[in-house]
Amino acid sequence: MTISVLNGGTQTTVQDAGRPGFRHLGIPSSGAADRLSFAVANHLVGNPWDAPALECALGGLHLRFERPMVIAISGAEQWAQVNGMNAPMNRAFAVEIGDILTLSYAREGCRSYVAVAGGLEATEFMGSQSTYMPAQLGGIEGRALKAGDEVERADDAPTMTNTIPASYLPKLSNHIVLRARSGPEWELLDAHSRRYLFTTPFIATPATDRMGSRLRGDRIVTSEPLAMTSGPLLPGTLQCPPDGQPILALADGHCTGGYARGLHVIQADQWLLGQIAPGAKVSFRRAFEAEAPEILRVRNAVWSALIPGFSF
Amino acid sequence: MSVTNPKPSDPKPSDPRILNYGDHAVLVHWEVDGFDAAVSDTIHGLAARLRAKGAFTEVMPGYDSLVVSFDSDVMPMRSARRRVEDALRRVSTKDAQADGRLIEIAVDYSGPDLAAVAEHAGMSADAVIRAHVARDYRVCMMGFIPGFAFLSEVDTRLAMPRHATPRAHVPAGSVGIANWQTGIYGLDSPGGWQIIGRTDSIMFDASRDVPFLVEAGDRVRFVPA
């Protein structure tokens, strides 16, 4: 026994880099909703960037460590405490037998990652230990952690921890700005909707989870009623149903959809989708065709130098 | 000499449009009305070719479209589009027909909406069942959730729209109709399709060596249980 769950919080799951490549079978890619913060936490404790770690949405997680180990917390801005004393974010630190870690409610952003040196043990399905709750795949019995669960450390701890200079770490806020390119049905949106999408923020409604985020704002509609045959759908796509309230697909989002795909968040900004908390402001900025690959190239160059093997 | 209507099995369906889907995916879309078997064959042939190359993250066939996604730092959009265009030029409907399996699925036709579909069709329930089993269906697309099989078109008389308000719970194995589509629910889920029957065949079981009973490109034959 290595880690006891005293309280699972709002929703805590085991995630890794996900299982891409199976959407044609109806299996979403899943994986850490914020790939960057997840990779940072793993790197700090000396793990490969894609080792299984805990993803805690909105906070409330209480863990008790039953063995000494090295952990790191990254992601949403919040108070992390060990035995009631403030614990550092974005830095590896040791915990002792009986230490209790608590994550308070996320003030800025939505998801925190708790990485343990050595990684976590979880059920593997199709090459990944990521939890996908709708089909109970991966993770701990394919579900969110609850009080009484025990999570095992996978391997003996790596000996070297790492640091990442604070100036590189993203500053999360509750106004998430996503750069996006047009989706396949962009042209079918009416002129007002096309202008509005890039000019005024939306609010993420309580219907915001790992599958997607229903946004509230001005109505986004097609100029003609659209009778679309269902087709493939990707995470980061903004679907625009006839009721005018768009839905942003996330890591666990459906593999097919039947609504106009208005926007698609650029590859370099997909990690930010995981930091949309219910109630957050969400704005879209147009990424131009020549700009998107350049943003990605620069970000990958910076981050792969900091975290070996990582890319967005 | 004049050119007459193309045969239904015309191996060269109309040229599709290739559209950028954001900065790291490409959509190939055919303008068709309802279901087009030749387009579907082309889509699955194209999917097989693109998947064989192993260069794309996802290769997702649909009814009238196909989406590929890729790491745009490794494969720029321009080169992704070129690969898709090349594969489109080479694809033939034979690519798809060659490797599709035929899978028999036993169905207990006593679904809650069988009577409604019969009334909609102006047929007896028995005639609806006979019409539903009379043809083999192509698995056109999988998803929205694991194991859900979107199948090709039903006898036009059976085409009935979805429920205006979806049911909160449709059990796994339910066989339904939504307009010209028919399909099988892979997991318990909410759903709006007209449920005419149910199969005991498990469409998706994560603990099996091969979790999926069918895959896109396969053919399905329903047999009354």
XYZ file of N, CA and C in Angstrom, chain A residues 12-228:
651
model
N -11.081 13.114 -9.357
C -9.666 12.819 -9.533
C -9.532 11.493 -10.252
N -8.762 11.473 -11.329
C -8.571 10.254 -12.113
C -7.090 10.056 -12.391
N -6.719 8.810 -12.675
C -5.363 8.535 -13.151
C -5.338 8.830 -14.649
N -4.357 9.607 -15.078
C -4.221 9.910 -16.508
C -2.765 9.784 -16.927
N -2.568 9.399 -18.197
C -1.231 9.493 -18.792
C -1.375 10.266 -20.099
N -0.535 9.959 -21.089
C -0.606 10.743 -22.328
C -1.790 10.336 -23.201
N -2.570 9.366 -22.773
C -3.787 9.012 -23.510
C -3.574 7.896 -24.512
N -4.662 7.521 -25.188
C -4.598 6.438 -26.175
C -5.035 6.960 -27.538
N -4.210 7.776 -28.174
C -4.580 8.276 -29.494
C -4.582 7.145 -30.524
N -5.304 7.342 -31.596
C -5.267 6.393 -32.708
C -6.442 5.446 -32.765
N -7.396 5.578 -31.834
C -8.522 4.638 -31.817
C -9.877 5.328 -31.933
N -9.876 6.563 -32.366
C -11.161 7.277 -32.461
C -12.085 6.630 -33.484
N -11.504 5.970 -34.505
C -12.342 5.301 -35.502
C -13.071 4.106 -34.892
N -12.674 3.694 -33.669
C -13.371 2.613 -32.972
C -14.310 3.168 -31.903
N -14.402 4.471 -31.826
C -15.254 5.099 -30.818
C -14.549 5.291 -29.492
N -13.226 5.070 -29.458
C -12.457 5.226 -28.226
C -11.771 6.588 -28.241
N -12.191 7.511 -27.363
C -11.562 8.828 -27.335
C -10.110 8.727 -26.885
N -9.333 9.727 -27.202
C -7.914 9.689 -26.838
C -7.723 9.787 -25.328
N -8.623 10.463 -24.616
C -8.502 10.641 -23.161
C -7.125 11.190 -22.813
N -6.547 10.796 -21.678
C -5.253 11.336 -21.277
C -5.408 12.653 -20.543
N -4.269 13.138 -19.996
C -4.285 14.380 -19.231
C -4.950 15.485 -20.045
N -5.942 16.138 -19.466
C -6.651 17.199 -20.187
C -5.720 18.390 -20.416
N -4.809 18.649 -19.469
C -3.763 19.663 -19.654
C -2.427 18.911 -19.717
N -2.029 18.635 -20.945
C -0.838 17.827 -21.188
C 0.427 18.505 -20.666
N 0.460 19.814 -20.681
C 1.673 20.528 -20.273
C 1.880 20.439 -18.761
N 0.866 20.793 -17.971
C 1.017 20.748 -16.516
C 1.300 19.327 -16.048
N 0.669 18.358 -16.718
C 0.899 16.937 -16.420
C 2.369 16.577 -16.662
N 2.902 17.001 -17.794
C 4.300 16.694 -18.128
C 5.252 17.379 -17.150
N 4.913 18.605 -16.747
C 5.754 19.345 -15.805
C 5.844 18.585 -14.483
N 4.691 18.149 -13.964
C 4.680 17.439 -12.677
C 5.536 16.174 -12.758
N 5.392 15.420 -13.830
C 6.189 14.199 -13.990
C 7.679 14.494 -14.090
N 8.005 15.501 -14.876
C 9.422 15.823 -15.072
C 10.072 16.233 -13.752
N 9.345 17.013 -12.943
C 9.906 17.498 -11.678
C 10.325 16.346 -10.766
N 9.528 15.263 -10.738
C 9.873 14.133 -9.854
C 10.830 13.153 -10.537
N 11.247 13.462 -11.765
C 12.223 12.619 -12.454
C 11.617 11.503 -13.280
N 10.281 11.529 -13.457
C 9.624 10.516 -14.303
C 9.745 10.891 -15.769
N 9.575 9.898 -16.676
C 9.286 10.264 -18.064
C 8.043 11.152 -18.067
N 7.934 12.059 -19.022
C 6.857 13.062 -18.972
C 5.467 12.434 -19.032
N 5.392 11.194 -19.577
C 4.072 10.612 -19.825
C 3.697 9.525 -18.820
N 4.356 9.486 -17.650
C 4.027 8.463 -16.644
C 2.638 8.741 -16.045
N 1.917 7.688 -15.659
C 0.593 7.912 -15.062
C 0.683 8.757 -13.792
N -0.212 9.749 -13.684
C -0.249 10.651 -12.532
C -1.711 10.928 -12.199
N -1.938 11.598 -11.081
C -3.315 11.938 -10.706
C -3.699 13.284 -11.309
N -4.894 13.325 -11.887
C -5.450 14.585 -12.380
C -6.627 14.934 -11.487
N -6.523 16.068 -10.819
C -7.576 16.471 -9.875
C -8.282 17.707 -10.427
N -9.584 17.575 -10.709
C -10.352 18.707 -11.221
C -10.916 19.495 -10.054
N -10.672 20.775 -10.021
C -11.251 21.746 -9.082
C -10.800 21.607 -7.631
N -10.155 20.517 -7.254
C -9.614 20.413 -5.900
C -10.385 19.459 -5.002
N -10.077 19.549 -3.708
C -10.760 18.703 -2.726
C -10.108 17.359 -2.488
N -8.988 17.102 -3.146
C -8.321 15.803 -2.986
C -7.549 15.753 -1.660
N -7.737 14.670 -0.899
C -6.952 14.427 0.318
C -6.282 13.064 0.183
N -4.979 13.033 0.294
C -4.234 11.770 0.195
C -3.412 11.574 1.465
N -3.240 10.300 1.870
C -2.290 10.002 2.937
C -1.235 9.072 2.369
N 0.023 9.426 2.595
C 1.117 8.629 2.048
C 1.511 7.564 3.058
N 1.574 6.341 2.619
C 1.876 5.225 3.515
C 3.332 4.791 3.390
N 4.061 5.449 2.514
C 5.498 5.206 2.355
C 6.149 6.549 2.057
N 7.420 6.688 2.375
C 8.095 7.935 1.984
C 8.204 7.982 0.467
N 7.983 9.131 -0.105
C 8.140 9.253 -1.557
C 8.320 10.712 -1.936
N 8.623 10.910 -3.216
C 8.818 12.264 -3.739
C 7.660 12.571 -4.672
N 7.038 13.733 -4.472
C 5.890 14.096 -5.304
C 6.076 15.523 -5.843
N 5.266 15.887 -6.828
C 5.219 17.269 -7.307
C 3.802 17.565 -7.767
N 3.415 18.837 -7.602
C 2.071 19.273 -7.977
C 2.209 20.411 -8.975
N 1.446 20.311 -10.056
C 1.493 21.362 -11.072
C 0.075 21.600 -11.580
N -0.128 22.709 -12.278
C -1.441 22.962 -12.871
C -2.148 24.136 -12.228
N -3.433 23.927 -11.898
C -4.284 25.020 -11.413
C -3.661 25.722 -10.210
N -3.946 27.022 -10.077
C -3.493 27.809 -8.925
C -4.373 27.468 -7.738
N -3.776 27.007 -6.660
C -4.554 26.617 -5.488
C -3.614 26.509 -4.303
N -4.187 26.285 -3.118
C -3.372 25.994 -1.961
C -3.206 24.494 -1.858
N -1.940 24.050 -1.870
C -1.654 22.656 -1.562
C -1.023 22.648 -0.182
N -1.466 21.731 0.668
C -0.912 21.678 2.019
C -0.551 20.249 2.381
N 0.539 20.126 3.154
C 0.893 18.835 3.727
C 0.797 18.997 5.239
N -0.045 18.205 5.857
C -0.304 18.286 7.306
C -0.659 19.722 7.715
N -1.365 20.436 6.875
C -1.811 21.776 7.207
C -0.804 22.877 6.932
N 0.388 22.510 6.488
C 1.404 23.520 6.154
C 1.472 23.648 4.633
N 1.649 24.897 4.174
C 1.689 25.093 2.728
C 2.796 24.269 2.071
N 2.440 23.656 0.954
C 3.401 22.857 0.194
C 3.671 23.580 -1.119
N 4.848 23.394 -1.681
C 5.172 24.140 -2.909
C 4.454 23.586 -4.130
N 4.161 24.473 -5.067
C 3.697 24.066 -6.392
C 4.917 24.054 -7.304
N 4.876 23.205 -8.313
C 5.902 23.194 -9.358
C 7.309 22.943 -8.831
N 7.398 22.136 -7.780
C 8.703 21.770 -7.259
C 8.563 20.397 -6.613
N 9.555 19.527 -6.838
C 9.515 18.200 -6.222
C 9.803 18.325 -4.735
N 9.093 17.562 -3.907
C 9.392 17.539 -2.480
C 9.072 16.155 -1.911
N 9.694 15.866 -0.761
C 9.540 14.546 -0.141
C 8.382 14.555 0.837
N 7.660 13.455 0.893
C 6.642 13.266 1.932
C 7.000 12.000 2.714
N 6.576 11.997 3.974
C 6.911 10.888 4.876
C 5.673 10.044 5.144
N 5.875 8.903 5.769
C 4.764 8.017 6.124
C 3.769 8.776 7.003
N 2.522 8.717 6.626
C 1.465 9.349 7.421
C 1.179 10.787 7.035
N 2.006 11.390 6.172
C 1.748 12.769 5.733
C 0.431 12.834 4.953
N -0.307 13.911 5.183
C -1.588 14.094 4.481
C -1.496 15.315 3.572
N -1.752 15.061 2.285
C -1.749 16.145 1.293
C -3.191 16.554 1.021
N -3.452 17.852 1.035
C -4.789 18.329 0.663
C -4.650 19.384 -0.426
N -5.531 19.310 -1.393
C -5.585 20.329 -2.443
C -6.865 21.117 -2.239
N -6.736 22.435 -2.074
C -7.928 23.263 -1.880
C -8.545 23.561 -3.248
N -9.663 24.287 -3.223
C -10.372 24.606 -4.454
C -9.486 25.422 -5.406
N -9.487 25.063 -6.673
C -8.670 25.779 -7.659
C -9.168 27.212 -7.802
N -8.267 28.185 -7.589
C -8.644 29.598 -7.742
C -8.552 30.038 -9.187
N -7.519 29.602 -9.852
C -7.315 29.952 -11.265
C -7.022 28.660 -11.998
N -7.709 28.438 -13.129
C -7.549 27.173 -13.828
C -8.463 26.124 -13.221
N -8.306 24.900 -13.637
C -9.259 23.861 -13.231
C -8.585 22.594 -12.726
N -7.480 22.167 -13.365
C -6.945 20.835 -13.055
C -5.509 20.883 -12.544
N -5.272 20.104 -11.466
C -3.918 19.959 -10.942
C -3.468 18.540 -11.181
N -2.164 18.388 -11.275
C -1.568 17.068 -11.472
C -0.641 16.773 -10.302
N -0.839 15.597 -9.722
C 0.032 15.135 -8.649
C 0.823 13.965 -9.213
N 2.117 14.183 -9.409
C 2.984 13.115 -9.912
C 3.788 12.554 -8.754
N 4.016 11.254 -8.787
C 4.763 10.541 -7.762
C 5.991 9.938 -8.435
N 7.171 10.159 -7.824
C 8.384 9.591 -8.420
C 8.211 8.079 -8.535
N 8.387 7.559 -9.758
C 8.144 6.140 -10.007
C 6.837 5.893 -10.747
N 5.951 6.884 -10.761
C 4.679 6.734 -11.476
C 3.664 5.929 -10.672
N 2.458 5.824 -11.203
C 1.377 5.112 -10.507
C 1.009 3.846 -11.270
N 0.473 2.888 -10.538
C -0.004 1.650 -11.139
C -1.482 1.800 -11.446
N -1.869 1.442 -12.656
C -3.288 1.513 -13.004
C -3.548 0.507 -14.113
N -4.819 0.255 -14.371
C -5.201 -0.707 -15.404
C -4.853 -0.153 -16.776
N -4.244 -1.011 -17.587
C -3.921 -0.562 -18.946
C -4.995 -1.047 -19.915
N -5.374 -0.184 -20.814
C -6.263 -0.575 -21.911
C -5.767 0.079 -23.185
N -5.545 -0.711 -24.205
C -5.063 -0.234 -25.498
C -3.881 0.726 -25.330
N -2.909 0.271 -24.567
C -1.642 0.984 -24.502
C -1.601 2.185 -23.581
N -2.670 2.409 -22.803
C -2.680 3.590 -21.945
C -3.379 3.268 -20.628
N -2.932 3.925 -19.567
C -3.579 3.742 -18.263
C -4.576 4.857 -17.968
N -4.827 5.706 -18.950
C -5.755 6.819 -18.731
C -7.157 6.322 -18.420
N -7.797 7.005 -17.487
C -9.176 6.687 -17.118
C -10.132 7.289 -18.140
N -11.073 6.465 -18.644
C -12.174 6.971 -19.463
C -13.452 6.482 -18.797
N -14.072 7.357 -18.041
C -15.160 6.934 -17.157
C -16.404 6.407 -17.880
N -16.826 6.998 -19.014
C -18.066 6.502 -19.628
C -18.020 5.007 -19.966
N -16.830 4.455 -20.271
C -16.744 3.017 -20.569
C -15.928 2.287 -19.505
N -15.668 2.948 -18.396
C -14.911 2.344 -17.280
C -13.581 1.742 -17.729
N -12.842 2.507 -18.493
C -11.557 2.025 -19.005
C -10.401 2.632 -18.215
N -9.317 1.843 -18.083
C -8.071 2.343 -17.515
C -8.204 2.754 -16.060
N -7.163 3.426 -15.571
C -7.180 4.026 -14.236
C -7.449 3.028 -13.133
N -8.153 3.479 -12.101
C -8.559 2.638 -10.983
C -10.013 2.249 -11.238
N -10.219 1.030 -11.722
C -11.558 0.531 -12.059
C -12.302 1.464 -13.011
N -11.572 2.220 -13.802
C -12.191 3.071 -14.815
C -13.046 4.188 -14.261
N -12.789 4.599 -13.019
C -13.657 5.612 -12.402
C -12.808 6.636 -11.654
N -13.516 7.658 -11.119
C -12.833 8.657 -10.297
C -12.506 8.050 -8.941
N -11.438 8.554 -8.309
C -11.027 8.040 -7.009
C -12.051 8.414 -5.946
N -12.196 7.516 -4.964
C -13.072 7.832 -3.842
C -12.378 7.422 -2.541
N -12.921 7.935 -1.438
C -12.333 7.638 -0.127
C -12.232 6.129 0.053
N -11.108 5.679 0.538
C -10.913 4.254 0.760
C -10.078 3.587 -0.320
N -9.949 4.251 -1.487
C -9.105 3.693 -2.548
C -7.645 3.700 -2.119
N -6.916 2.739 -2.678
C -5.475 2.716 -2.467
C -4.808 2.737 -3.837
N -3.851 3.605 -3.977
C -3.152 3.727 -5.250
C -1.707 3.308 -5.028
N -1.223 2.443 -5.892
C 0.138 1.922 -5.740
C 1.114 2.691 -6.619
N 2.342 2.824 -6.085
C 3.410 3.382 -6.899
C 3.903 2.282 -7.827
N 4.188 2.629 -9.082
C 4.518 1.606 -10.069
C 5.928 1.049 -9.874
N 6.926 1.916 -9.767
C 8.322 1.490 -9.730
C 9.033 2.174 -8.581
N 10.204 1.650 -8.274
C 11.058 2.362 -7.335
C 11.364 3.733 -7.923
N 11.492 4.673 -7.011
C 11.615 6.049 -7.463
C 12.892 6.273 -8.266
N 12.815 7.066 -9.324
C 14.034 7.535 -9.972
C 14.816 8.380 -8.966
N 16.100 8.448 -9.092
C 16.903 9.107 -8.063
C 17.011 10.612 -8.257
N 16.891 11.079 -9.479
C 17.130 12.499 -9.750
C 15.808 13.242 -9.922
N 15.631 14.317 -9.185
C 14.498 15.199 -9.467
C 14.992 16.306 -10.394
N 14.068 17.065 -10.930
C 14.408 18.144 -11.858
C 13.744 19.438 -11.417
N 14.231 20.525 -11.972
C 13.555 21.805 -11.741
C 13.202 22.427 -13.086
N 12.211 23.275 -13.070
C 11.867 24.062 -14.260
C 11.819 25.511 -13.800
N 12.581 26.388 -14.434
C 12.599 27.791 -14.000
C 11.186 28.382 -13.993
N 10.867 29.094 -12.919
C 9.509 29.626 -12.741
C 9.076 30.485 -13.923
N 10.032 31.167 -14.558
C 9.657 32.084 -15.640
C 9.078 31.347 -16.845
N 9.334 30.051 -16.953
C 8.790 29.294 -18.079
C 7.365 28.812 -17.826
N 7.010 28.719 -16.540
C 5.716 28.092 -16.223
C 4.568 29.003 -16.621
N 3.534 28.430 -17.212
C 2.410 29.268 -17.641
C 1.666 29.822 -16.436
N 1.185 31.055 -16.569
C 0.370 31.675 -15.521
C -1.075 31.437 -15.924
N -1.747 30.579 -15.162
C -3.133 30.254 -15.507
C -4.071 31.317 -14.950
N -5.184 31.523 -15.633
C -6.185 32.439 -15.100
C -7.555 31.879 -15.424
N -8.590 32.537 -14.927
C -9.944 32.096 -15.241
C -10.494 32.787 -16.480
N -9.600 33.371 -17.266
C -9.966 33.810 -18.605
C -9.057 33.042 -19.561
N -9.607 31.993 -20.135
C -8.825 31.125 -21.011
C -8.935 31.648 -22.444
N -7.808 31.955 -23.034
C -7.802 32.451 -24.408
C -7.233 31.365 -25.312
N -8.040 30.908 -26.239
C -7.664 29.801 -27.114
C -7.507 30.313 -28.541
N -6.343 30.041 -29.109
C -6.181 30.394 -30.515
C -6.760 29.266 -31.364
N -7.488 29.647 -32.391
C -8.220 28.627 -33.158
C -8.181 28.941 -34.646
N -8.366 27.887 -35.446
C -8.548 28.018 -36.891
C -9.969 27.564 -37.206
N -10.402 27.861 -38.400
C -11.778 27.511 -38.731
C -11.931 25.998 -38.840
N -13.110 25.528 -38.435
C -13.476 24.136 -38.610
C -14.119 23.943 -39.974
N -14.454 22.697 -40.316
C -14.969 22.409 -41.663
C -16.272 23.133 -41.998
N -17.110 23.421 -40.993
C -18.396 24.074 -41.294
C -18.380 25.566 -40.960
N -17.215 26.140 -40.796
C -17.079 27.575 -40.482
C -17.894 28.437 -41.435
N -17.785 28.142 -42.735
C -18.451 28.962 -43.759
C -19.972 28.933 -43.631
N -20.484 27.911 -42.950
C -21.935 27.774 -42.855
C -22.509 28.574 -41.682
N -21.622 29.107 -40.805
C -22.111 29.951 -39.713
C -22.531 31.299 -40.281
N -23.516 31.930 -39.643
C -23.940 33.230 -40.182
C -22.888 34.311 -39.865
N -22.993 35.438 -40.554
C -21.931 36.458 -40.500
C -21.741 36.963 -39.070
N -22.860 37.137 -38.362
C -22.788 37.620 -36.993
C -22.010 36.636 -36.116
N -22.336 35.353 -36.266
C -21.677 34.335 -35.449
C -20.177 34.301 -35.730
N -19.822 34.402 -37.000
C -18.400 34.335 -37.356
C -17.626 35.506 -36.757
N -18.267 36.688 -36.678
C -17.603 37.845 -36.091
C -17.547 37.691 -34.572
N -18.674 37.263 -34.019
C -18.801 37.192 -32.569
C -17.822 36.201 -31.950
N -17.607 35.083 -32.642
C -16.751 34.026 -32.090
C -15.377 34.546 -31.695
N -14.869 35.514 -32.453
C -13.511 35.984 -32.206
C -13.454 37.301 -31.440
N -14.623 37.829 -31.019
C -14.568 39.152 -30.410
C -15.044 39.217 -28.969
N -15.926 38.314 -28.559
C -16.502 38.448 -27.217
C -16.348 37.140 -26.453
N -16.050 37.246 -25.158
C -15.858 36.005 -24.402
C -17.157 35.242 -24.150
N -17.004 33.960 -23.968
C -18.099 33.092 -23.547
C -17.845 32.718 -22.094
N -18.864 32.163 -21.460
C -18.720 31.644 -20.096
C -18.905 30.130 -20.149
N -17.983 29.409 -19.523
C -18.126 27.952 -19.425
C -19.224 27.649 -18.410
N -20.261 26.933 -18.824
C -21.388 26.622 -17.940
C -21.003 25.476 -16.997
N -21.874 25.166 -16.024
C -21.590 24.003 -15.158
C -21.476 22.703 -15.955
N -22.014 22.656 -17.183
C -21.867 21.449 -18.017
C -20.469 21.445 -18.633
N -19.464 21.380 -17.775
C -18.060 21.411 -18.183
C -17.351 20.264 -17.484
N -16.842 19.323 -18.254
C -16.139 18.187 -17.661
C -15.083 17.687 -18.653
N -14.594 16.458 -18.457
C -13.556 15.948 -19.346
C -14.077 15.687 -20.764
N -15.394 15.567 -20.931
C -15.946 15.336 -22.265
C -16.038 16.627 -23.049
N -16.380 17.712 -22.374
C -16.521 18.955 -23.109
C -17.008 20.065 -22.220
N -17.147 21.245 -22.821
C -17.610 22.403 -22.090
C -18.680 23.101 -22.919
N -19.857 23.169 -22.331
C -20.956 23.888 -22.968
C -20.754 25.368 -22.658
N -20.701 26.218 -23.675
C -20.418 27.633 -23.462
C -21.695 28.458 -23.562
N -21.720 29.551 -22.790
C -22.856 30.466 -22.853
C -22.360 31.815 -23.347
N -23.121 32.407 -24.230
C -22.732 33.706 -24.761
C -23.760 34.102 -25.793
N -23.365 34.946 -26.733
C -24.298 35.260 -27.807
C -24.531 33.986 -28.619
N -25.681 33.931 -29.302
C -26.008 32.723 -30.063
C -25.086 32.562 -31.270
N -24.552 31.340 -31.408
C -23.724 31.009 -32.567
C -24.531 30.030 -33.406
N -24.942 30.470 -34.582
C -25.825 29.626 -35.393
C -25.376 29.597 -36.851
N -25.859 28.587 -37.568
C -25.605 28.512 -39.005
C -26.609 29.413 -39.718
N -26.272 29.888 -40.912
C -27.186 30.791 -41.611
C -28.417 30.044 -42.116
N -28.264 28.766 -42.457
C -29.409 27.928 -42.828
C -29.477 26.783 -41.817
N -30.689 26.269 -41.539
C -30.732 25.076 -40.692
C -29.909 23.970 -41.361
N -29.111 23.278 -40.568
C -28.137 22.348 -41.134
C -28.553 20.923 -40.804
N -28.843 20.124 -41.833
C -29.145 18.708 -41.614
C -27.901 17.921 -41.977
N -26.985 17.839 -41.009
C -25.688 17.213 -41.278
C -25.732 15.737 -40.931
